[in-house]
Amino acid sequence: MIELAAVEKRFAGQVALHPLSLTIKEGEFLTLLGPSGCGKTTILRMIAGFEQPTGGKILLDGQDLTNLPPNRRDLNLVFQHYALFPHMTVEENVAFGLKMKKMPAQQQRERVQEAVEMTQLTALTKRYPHQLSGGQQQRVAIARAIANKPRVLLLDEPLGALDLQLRKSLQAELKQLQRSLGITFVYVTHDQEEAMMMSDRIVVMNSGRVEQIGTPKEIYAQPATLFSATFVGENNVFSRDGELFAVRPEKLQAISGEAISGAKRSGEVLDVLYLGGVHKLVVQLDNEPMRVSVVLGGEDERSWQVGEAVGVNWKSEDEVVIGS
Amino acid sequence: MRRSSLSTLPVLLWLCLFLVVPMLIVVGISFMGRDELGNVVPGFNLESYKLFVDPLYLGIYWDTIVLSVLTTALCLLLSYPLAYYIANAGPRMQTWGLVLITVPFWINFLIRTYAWVLLLRTQGVVNELLLGTGLIHEPLQMLYTKGAVLLGMVYTFIPFMVLPIYVALEQMDKKLLEAASDLGATRWRSFWYITLPQTKSGIMTGSVLVYVSTTGMFVVTDILGGAKSAMISNIIQSQFLGARNWPFGSALSVIFVITSLIMILLFNRAMTSRYQSSREVRS
């Protein structure tokens, strides 16, 4: 549906995005995930039309968008800090895009009504943005975008400014909304947990390059690069004969007593963390300057002392080679 | 509440001493009489106000309002594009633009106004140029007309309009324009629906500054307007200094202060939207 063909971006000679080709499917929830400055927002702004690619093409349903201004693209952006119009009420904000399209007033009212209902803003339509909480402003930003029924909704860290609790509940709501609307979502975030929870596919990015594209499960279970392996979820990276491989903390077993000598690695317990359902050992390895995390199930009754010797073992099939 | 009232005390004292008290003195004098030598005689009468109700003064009063409104409107029309251009220029151009706007203030105001005399008089630069190119065959009468006064006023007060509008434009969140464009607005519609409402505060500040300054300005009318185009401020000045009729000068001042306040109030009323009132209630 959206196709990026060898799209690249340079700012004053500096590479912000290396050539990237990517096809986004109809109705898909696609997340661009990476640390700040990795180029994810640049991609979004190029799709929206606020930045011109230095090279390559952007196509929507086969139509070349690259040279169209933002106001002529059939997609909408939810801005990071919402960019709500302060001098307009919630209602006027939501109706703005429809007014610009010169839609008949009656139809405008219906669309606004629909959008505020979906975002649970019905009681607040006469308020101004400064009279709303952060979470409510966020909803207005979404309502303003979806009222236009765009083919694609672009979201630039839409939950970044909210506190954790609110973020969690809005994540679920957004996902729900995407399902019921059936609109393609292109979502930018640096929060890997958020990406895992919401997306159909994740594009993991680092310093202007794509590290991996895949479903959350693929990214978690088969990270393709060292960056993917460590950025998404906690991971332990080992090396053997110049080859790097990763083993997730929950795939490691902690061994005590006599059996230590038979384990793949040995070390000393540095810390014991109780996390409710599970607990976690932080182990300093003996012969390597690195620490590993071992997640133990709640049913594991052994009590660990800080400073105690421990063996670390895993199954060979749980190793994921991530390069050399 | 207590803390804030305490911290504003110096400002209130200042205002009291230099604004309220002098104003009250003027109001007081406007109701007094005077003797043959022009000294103010205590008492209470409405003679000065009755004197004002005279076709001559009413005409000047009306002219003053018209000129001030025209000056404000022209300043606004010229300043907005200028301020917009400066606010959207690169950082270097912005600095230069602002410097150029303020440069006239470095030169004495009287000298600048007399420069207009040199430009506009019958043998002035403009007439010589037009005659030289053959566009006209007789020099134009530009100096000592109402047009010259209007030109001088606009010239004098334009920075008072440009700067507040520039500040408002500069402070506006540029993301709003991106949002408008994303929602399908063309550049013109973004300007009309977003930029203009967002810079209302600058327009209001600039307009009040220009309007009030114009009503009080008598130097420009004196130098560029000659005897025929007197404004109320010229009359007030001559009543205090020439005619030594302080009560009448005071009465005219009071009438004009009240007029200005009413004009500002009406203007604010027209410009204030429900949105601005909602903000005031909150703060």
XYZ file of C-alpha atoms in Angstrom:
607
model
C 0.000 0.000 0.000
C 2.737 2.438 0.962
C 5.974 1.755 -0.738
C 9.288 3.355 0.069
C 11.695 2.744 -2.793
C 15.343 3.386 -1.929
C 14.336 6.439 0.084
C 17.253 8.282 1.633
C 17.747 11.543 3.448
C 20.741 13.766 4.047
C 20.733 16.952 6.091
C 23.541 19.284 4.987
C 25.576 16.329 3.759
C 25.039 14.328 6.957
C 23.236 11.046 6.395
C 20.007 10.879 8.411
C 18.668 7.850 6.617
C 20.495 5.333 4.450
C 18.602 4.098 1.386
C 15.572 2.228 2.658
C 13.057 0.117 0.796
C 9.959 -0.939 2.649
C 6.432 -1.982 1.762
C 3.683 -1.273 4.273
C 0.612 -3.443 3.862
C -3.019 -2.349 3.914
C -4.459 -2.377 7.434
C -1.114 -3.107 9.005
C 0.153 -1.714 12.312
C 3.780 -1.015 11.502
C 6.151 0.426 14.096
C 9.408 2.218 13.473
C 11.443 1.507 16.591
C 14.805 2.916 17.578
C 16.670 5.317 19.845
C 16.384 9.058 19.274
C 18.243 10.221 16.186
C 17.943 6.867 14.421
C 15.946 8.344 11.529
C 12.511 6.991 12.418
C 10.841 10.391 12.695
C 12.525 11.472 9.456
C 10.839 8.569 7.656
C 7.483 9.551 9.076
C 7.947 13.203 8.126
C 8.893 12.200 4.601
C 5.761 10.080 4.259
C 3.684 12.998 5.587
C 5.432 15.382 3.200
C 7.240 17.686 5.641
C 10.637 16.533 4.455
C 11.765 15.844 0.930
C 13.764 12.651 0.434
C 17.252 13.270 -0.960
C 16.766 10.201 -3.134
C 14.184 7.535 -3.854
C 10.409 7.550 -4.145
C 7.389 7.242 -1.884
C 4.302 5.612 -3.380
C 0.773 5.322 -2.007
C -1.235 2.700 -3.919
C 1.224 2.993 -6.762
C 0.807 6.768 -7.006
C 4.030 8.738 -6.589
C 3.677 11.063 -3.574
C 7.226 12.280 -3.482
C 6.547 15.734 -4.890
C 3.097 16.315 -3.427
C 2.777 18.876 -0.607
C 1.407 17.570 2.744
C -2.045 19.098 2.183
C -2.539 16.952 -0.915
C -1.646 13.602 0.622
C -4.433 11.315 1.763
C -2.835 10.544 5.105
C -2.735 12.229 8.485
C -0.111 12.700 11.140
C -0.612 12.671 14.897
C 2.096 15.001 16.174
C 4.358 14.220 19.080
C 3.142 17.166 21.148
C -0.266 17.047 19.462
C -0.028 20.519 17.848
C -3.687 21.173 18.661
C -4.965 24.581 17.563
C -5.143 26.477 20.875
C -7.771 28.973 19.724
C -10.219 26.310 18.617
C -12.476 24.088 20.704
C -12.162 20.316 20.598
C -15.007 20.282 18.094
C -13.400 22.919 15.865
C -10.065 21.128 16.015
C -11.632 17.855 14.952
C -13.630 19.544 12.179
C -10.624 21.442 10.792
C -9.578 18.883 8.214
C -13.175 18.450 7.022
C -13.607 22.203 6.731
C -10.443 22.382 4.634
C -11.915 19.730 2.363
C -15.042 21.920 2.074
C -17.268 19.081 3.217
C -20.964 20.019 3.672
C -21.736 21.193 7.223
C -24.157 18.366 7.974
C -21.640 15.725 6.975
C -18.941 17.540 8.971
C -21.088 17.339 12.092
C -21.640 13.621 11.610
C -17.961 12.921 11.100
C -16.982 14.997 14.159
C -19.612 13.237 16.211
C -18.292 9.866 15.128
C -14.670 10.763 15.837
C -15.321 12.193 19.307
C -17.411 9.176 20.215
C -14.658 6.812 19.184
C -12.140 8.711 21.289
C -14.534 9.223 24.216
C -14.463 13.006 23.987
C -18.181 13.596 23.591
C -18.498 15.449 26.887
C -15.570 17.750 26.109
C -16.366 19.068 22.628
C -16.841 22.689 23.740
C -13.572 22.873 25.682
C -10.351 24.458 24.535
C -7.148 22.406 24.496
C -5.699 24.254 27.507
C -8.694 23.105 29.541
C -7.860 19.438 28.918
C -5.456 16.996 30.553
C -2.537 15.526 28.616
C -4.390 12.298 27.923
C -7.461 14.156 26.704
C -5.352 16.356 24.421
C -3.853 13.185 23.023
C -7.313 11.881 22.212
C -8.206 15.132 20.466
C -5.099 14.774 18.302
C -6.224 11.275 17.310
C -9.823 12.355 16.745
C -8.682 15.267 14.564
C -6.721 12.866 12.389
C -9.237 10.016 12.109
C -12.154 12.359 11.354
C -10.620 12.672 7.879
C -10.800 8.910 7.391
C -7.285 8.847 5.985
C -5.914 5.808 4.200
C -2.958 5.858 6.553
C -2.474 7.295 10.007
C 1.049 8.326 10.945
C 1.793 8.611 14.662
C 4.943 10.293 15.961
C 5.561 9.092 19.527
C 1.941 9.906 20.324
C 2.159 8.682 23.921
C 5.642 9.989 24.664
C 4.503 12.882 26.841
C 2.190 10.862 29.082
C 2.883 9.076 32.343
C 3.282 5.316 32.421
C -0.172 4.410 33.703
C -1.962 6.490 31.100
C 0.362 5.288 28.386
C -0.473 1.672 29.125
C -4.212 2.225 28.891
C -3.940 4.352 25.750
C -1.752 1.729 24.077
C -4.536 -0.790 24.416
C -7.081 1.760 23.219
C -5.056 2.733 20.173
C -4.618 -0.860 19.193
C -8.354 -1.371 19.572
C -9.058 1.719 17.499
C -6.752 0.563 14.740
C -8.543 -2.770 14.575
C -12.002 -1.263 14.433
C -11.047 1.380 11.845
C -8.984 -0.945 9.713
C -6.685 1.987 8.850
C -2.993 1.376 8.241
C -0.975 2.735 11.186
C 2.642 3.774 10.907
C 3.801 4.301 14.456
C 7.065 5.796 15.685
C 8.366 5.041 19.157
C 11.570 4.498 21.103
C 9.752 2.334 23.630
C 10.419 -1.288 22.700
C 7.747 -2.620 25.022
C 5.158 -0.395 23.366
C 6.329 -1.584 19.948
C 6.139 -5.228 20.962
C 2.678 -4.863 22.413
C 0.992 -2.986 19.575
C 2.611 -3.840 16.279
C 1.993 -6.339 13.515
C 5.498 -5.648 12.277
C 8.419 -3.742 13.724
C 11.207 -1.992 11.850
C 14.174 -1.817 14.221
C 16.388 1.142 13.348
C 19.743 2.399 14.491
C 21.754 5.410 13.269
C 19.904 5.814 9.986
C 19.891 2.129 9.080
C 17.335 -0.653 9.314
C 18.602 -3.389 11.617
C 15.709 -5.772 11.229
C 12.139 -5.959 9.993
C 9.836 -8.572 11.436
C 6.903 -9.461 13.650
C 7.399 -8.823 17.387
C 7.883 -12.559 17.857
C 10.528 -12.801 15.160
C 12.374 -9.797 16.514
C 12.342 -11.194 20.033
C 13.126 -14.805 19.213
C 15.455 -14.320 16.254
C 17.200 -10.993 16.513
C 19.237 -10.471 13.358
C 21.861 -8.135 14.719
C 23.561 -7.301 17.993
C 21.549 -4.077 18.132
C 18.189 -5.835 17.696
C 19.190 -8.452 20.241
C 19.975 -5.917 22.944
C 17.539 -3.091 22.123
C 14.416 -5.234 22.176
C 14.018 -6.973 25.509
C 16.805 -7.984 27.854
C 19.418 -10.286 26.403
C 22.720 -11.977 27.215
C 25.346 -11.872 24.518
C 28.123 -14.443 24.530
C 31.001 -14.991 22.151
C 32.527 -18.226 21.006
C 35.303 -18.561 18.442
C 34.777 -15.006 17.313
C 31.066 -15.557 16.806
C 28.412 -13.667 18.781
C 25.250 -15.313 20.001
C 22.484 -14.292 22.336
C 20.467 -16.215 24.898
C 17.425 -14.672 26.564
C 17.518 -14.531 30.388
C 14.519 -16.846 30.682
C 16.360 -19.474 28.602
C 19.250 -19.639 31.067
C 19.350 -22.071 33.970
C 21.125 -21.352 37.223
C 22.998 -24.321 38.700
C 24.286 -24.645 42.225
C 26.527 -27.077 44.107
C 28.454 -29.956 42.526
C 26.898 -29.557 39.084
C 28.557 -26.158 38.531
C 31.608 -27.718 36.897
C 29.384 -29.206 34.178
C 27.765 -25.861 33.287
C 28.636 -23.866 30.175
C 29.676 -20.810 32.232
C 30.335 -20.177 35.883
C 30.295 -17.063 38.007
C 29.251 -15.393 41.192
C 25.839 -14.036 42.205
C 26.035 -10.258 42.164
C 22.457 -9.477 42.974
C 19.105 -11.183 43.516
C 16.034 -9.302 42.338
C 12.544 -10.347 43.334
C 10.030 -9.220 40.733
C 6.884 -10.855 42.031
C 6.024 -13.638 39.582
C 9.647 -14.273 38.735
C 13.012 -13.487 40.238
C 16.208 -12.638 38.584
C 19.869 -13.335 39.286
C 22.568 -10.978 38.135
C 25.683 -13.063 37.642
C 29.257 -11.856 37.180
C 30.996 -14.414 34.971
C 34.353 -15.760 36.138
C 36.481 -15.565 33.029
C 34.706 -12.835 31.079
C 34.240 -9.184 32.041
C 30.473 -9.415 31.626
C 27.305 -9.882 33.587
C 24.388 -12.043 32.646
C 20.788 -12.069 33.832
C 19.040 -15.286 34.677
C 15.286 -15.264 35.095
C 13.961 -17.927 37.413
C 10.340 -18.964 37.619
C 8.309 -18.204 40.722
C 8.149 -21.914 41.562
C 11.948 -22.033 41.938
C 12.314 -22.225 45.733
C 16.106 -22.138 46.001
C 17.405 -19.204 47.996
C 20.414 -17.460 46.519
C 23.026 -15.522 48.467
C 24.988 -12.638 47.047
C 28.566 -13.816 46.476
C 27.575 -17.450 46.042
C 29.141 -19.460 43.200
C 26.721 -20.285 40.398
C 26.767 -22.161 37.132
C 24.942 -20.890 34.053
C 23.643 -23.315 31.483
C 21.391 -23.255 28.406
C 20.246 -25.432 25.587
C 22.139 -25.128 22.327
C 18.916 -24.569 20.385
C 18.230 -21.415 22.431
C 21.368 -19.764 21.087
C 20.689 -17.115 18.456
C 23.668 -16.228 16.310
C 23.752 -12.464 15.807
C 26.963 -11.941 13.877
C 30.627 -11.961 14.448
C -3.172 36.645 46.838
C -1.515 38.454 49.780
C 1.945 37.804 48.429
C 1.114 38.970 44.946
C -0.548 42.153 46.186
C 2.538 42.915 48.258
C 4.917 42.397 45.368
C 2.895 44.626 43.051
C 2.864 47.431 45.613
C 5.805 49.384 44.120
C 4.177 49.279 40.698
C 0.879 50.455 42.135
C 2.623 53.295 43.967
C 4.406 54.297 40.790
C 1.178 54.278 38.804
C -0.576 56.247 41.537
C 2.106 58.894 41.762
C 2.729 59.400 38.051
C -0.571 58.501 36.445
C -3.541 58.622 38.771
C -2.582 61.760 40.708
C -1.719 63.876 37.614
C -4.873 62.627 35.913
C -6.953 63.674 38.926
C -5.303 67.104 38.916
C -6.207 67.514 35.231
C -9.789 66.400 35.897
C -9.967 68.860 38.809
C -8.650 71.799 36.794
C -11.082 71.073 33.959
C -13.944 72.068 36.280
C -12.278 75.290 37.493
C -12.333 78.819 36.102
C -9.530 81.320 35.363
C -8.871 85.016 35.792
C -7.820 87.597 33.151
C -4.153 86.680 33.563
C -4.856 83.044 32.881
C -4.383 81.813 36.438
C -6.561 78.934 37.491
C -9.262 79.968 39.937
C -10.637 77.288 42.239
C -14.312 76.569 41.906
C -16.667 74.293 40.072
C -18.244 75.000 36.707
C -18.816 73.310 33.364
C -17.742 76.332 31.256
C -14.784 74.528 29.663
C -16.917 71.587 28.627
C -19.548 73.938 27.185
C -16.794 75.622 25.190
C -15.971 72.268 23.586
C -19.465 71.909 22.127
C -18.605 74.153 19.204
C -18.519 73.121 15.518
C -14.855 74.154 15.298
C -13.708 71.903 18.140
C -16.097 69.094 17.323
C -14.703 69.085 13.778
C -11.139 68.867 15.040
C -12.173 66.163 17.497
C -13.687 64.121 14.683
C -10.650 64.716 12.414
C -8.364 63.480 15.160
C -10.286 60.244 15.571
C -10.374 59.681 11.812
C -6.653 60.371 11.436
C -5.762 58.105 14.349
C -7.901 55.245 13.064
C -6.453 55.675 9.566
C -2.903 55.767 10.918
C -3.549 52.582 12.916
C -5.109 50.798 9.952
C -2.318 51.806 7.560
C 0.369 50.852 10.088
C -1.282 47.458 10.497
C -1.570 46.857 6.754
C 2.060 47.771 6.171
C 3.480 46.168 9.306
C 1.942 42.731 9.126
C 3.628 41.680 5.867
C 6.882 43.234 7.040
C 6.782 41.488 10.423
C 5.777 38.245 8.696
C 8.682 38.521 6.309
C 11.182 39.196 9.102
C 9.824 36.424 11.345
C 10.093 33.882 8.527
C 13.509 34.946 7.268
C 16.766 33.222 8.180
C 18.420 34.095 11.483
C 20.809 36.606 9.866
C 18.038 38.387 7.996
C 15.953 38.477 11.156
C 18.648 40.259 13.110
C 19.199 42.723 10.275
C 15.494 43.301 9.820
C 15.002 44.122 13.483
C 18.037 46.402 13.521
C 16.747 48.262 10.464
C 13.331 48.711 12.108
C 14.919 50.284 15.184
C 17.621 52.336 13.416
C 15.340 55.401 12.997
C 15.167 55.641 16.793
C 18.877 56.353 16.889
C 18.262 59.696 15.171
C 16.428 62.545 16.780
C 12.746 62.450 16.011
C 12.576 66.174 15.103
C 15.372 65.834 12.571
C 13.611 62.888 10.968
C 10.372 64.810 10.745
C 12.100 67.821 9.208
C 13.638 65.469 6.686
C 10.097 64.850 5.470
C 9.707 68.614 4.971
C 12.768 68.579 2.709
C 11.304 65.673 0.762
C 7.740 66.936 0.435
C 7.964 70.726 0.030
C 7.291 72.442 -3.290
C 11.005 72.592 -4.225
C 11.603 69.321 -2.399
C 13.329 66.181 -3.549
C 10.165 64.366 -4.611
C 8.793 67.278 -6.672
C 12.166 67.920 -8.309
C 12.415 64.274 -9.276
C 8.892 64.115 -10.698
C 9.396 67.379 -12.598
C 12.743 66.149 -13.888
C 11.261 62.953 -15.299
C 8.442 64.950 -16.883
C 5.711 63.052 -15.064
C 4.296 66.341 -13.777
C 4.625 69.887 -15.027
C 3.770 71.781 -11.900
C 5.020 70.943 -8.388
C 2.502 69.055 -6.255
C 1.258 70.509 -2.992
C 2.183 67.703 -0.629
C 3.443 69.461 2.450
C 0.882 71.034 4.821
C -1.877 68.637 3.822
C -3.685 65.986 5.810
C -1.967 63.403 3.644
C 1.429 64.666 4.813
C 0.307 64.369 8.434
C -0.942 60.838 7.859
C 2.317 59.916 6.148
C 4.335 61.382 9.022
C 2.254 59.564 11.635
C 2.504 56.216 9.862
C 6.231 56.727 9.391
C 6.705 57.599 13.064
C 4.653 54.815 14.604
C 5.199 51.882 12.277
C 7.861 50.293 14.539
C 5.305 50.221 17.376
C 3.197 47.979 15.196
C 5.921 45.848 13.606
C 7.594 44.803 16.849
C 4.582 43.369 18.749
C 3.394 41.544 15.632
C 6.890 40.189 15.060
C 7.016 38.906 18.650
C 3.619 37.221 18.290
C 4.665 35.564 15.024
C 7.960 34.499 16.504
C 6.299 32.925 19.549
C 3.750 31.008 17.532
C 4.254 27.235 17.520
C 5.340 26.435 13.944
C 4.062 22.876 14.369
C 0.548 24.301 14.151
C 1.191 25.216 10.526
C 2.446 21.732 9.799
C -0.680 20.327 11.432
C -2.884 22.618 9.342
C -1.083 21.602 6.169
C -1.368 17.944 7.145
C -5.126 18.436 7.523
C -5.371 19.769 3.996
C -5.028 23.539 4.450
C -3.368 25.557 1.707
C -0.868 28.233 2.728
C -3.489 30.962 2.534
C -5.993 29.060 4.639
C -3.305 28.175 7.195
C -2.554 31.867 7.431
C -6.193 32.854 7.772
C -7.264 30.150 10.228
C -4.074 29.679 12.250
C -1.474 32.425 11.918
C -3.836 35.392 12.041
C -5.806 34.254 15.133
C -2.584 33.183 16.827
C -1.071 36.678 16.394
C -4.121 38.616 17.545
C -2.372 39.647 20.753
C 0.378 41.323 18.734
C -2.146 43.098 16.519
C -4.035 44.345 19.573
C -0.922 45.568 21.376
C 0.422 47.293 18.269
C -2.905 48.902 17.416
C -3.438 50.342 20.875
C 0.126 51.670 20.968
C -0.209 53.335 17.571
C -3.709 54.675 18.134
C -2.999 56.258 21.510
C 0.361 57.633 20.387
C -1.207 59.209 17.302
C -3.923 60.979 19.267
C -1.292 62.500 21.538
C 1.184 63.524 18.841
C 1.322 67.254 18.020
C 4.843 67.641 16.612
C 4.093 65.839 13.356
C 0.921 67.879 12.789
C 2.820 71.074 13.617
C 5.668 70.434 11.211
C 3.985 68.597 8.334
C 0.383 69.765 8.673
C 0.782 73.518 8.961
C -2.002 75.651 10.368
C -4.902 73.996 8.587
C -4.607 70.476 9.872
C -4.630 70.953 13.647
C -5.431 67.940 15.794
C -6.906 67.911 19.271
C -3.415 67.496 20.700
C -2.358 70.753 19.013
C -5.306 72.538 20.591
C -4.516 71.084 24.017
C -0.898 72.143 23.675
C -1.858 75.690 22.658
C -4.411 75.984 25.460
C -1.805 75.120 28.062
C 1.173 77.005 26.629
C -0.191 79.710 24.323
C -3.686 80.700 25.363
C -3.007 79.965 29.024
C -6.449 78.461 29.342
C -5.633 75.509 31.555
C -9.230 74.620 32.390
C -10.152 74.311 28.699
C -6.962 72.363 27.906
C -7.747 70.053 30.807
C -11.330 69.563 29.680
C -10.142 68.643 26.180
C -7.620 66.217 27.697
C -10.283 64.556 29.824
C -12.614 64.244 26.835
C -9.865 62.705 24.785
C -8.675 60.261 27.406
C -12.256 59.039 27.779
C -12.620 58.770 24.004
C -9.422 56.750 23.752
C -10.533 54.413 26.517
C -13.850 53.841 24.784
C -12.106 53.197 21.460
C -9.713 50.690 23.056
C -12.586 48.978 24.824
C -14.592 48.664 21.614
C -11.547 47.389 19.762
C -10.792 44.806 22.444
C -14.405 43.728 22.462
C -14.290 43.204 18.700
C -11.009 41.305 18.796
C -11.564 39.123 21.852
C -12.931 35.708 21.050
C -14.499 33.216 23.388
C -11.125 31.490 23.445
C -9.327 34.472 24.954
C -12.032 34.949 27.574
C -11.697 31.287 28.493
C -8.000 31.796 29.117
C -8.559 34.840 31.300
C -11.041 33.025 33.507
C -8.482 30.329 34.097
C -5.544 32.560 35.067
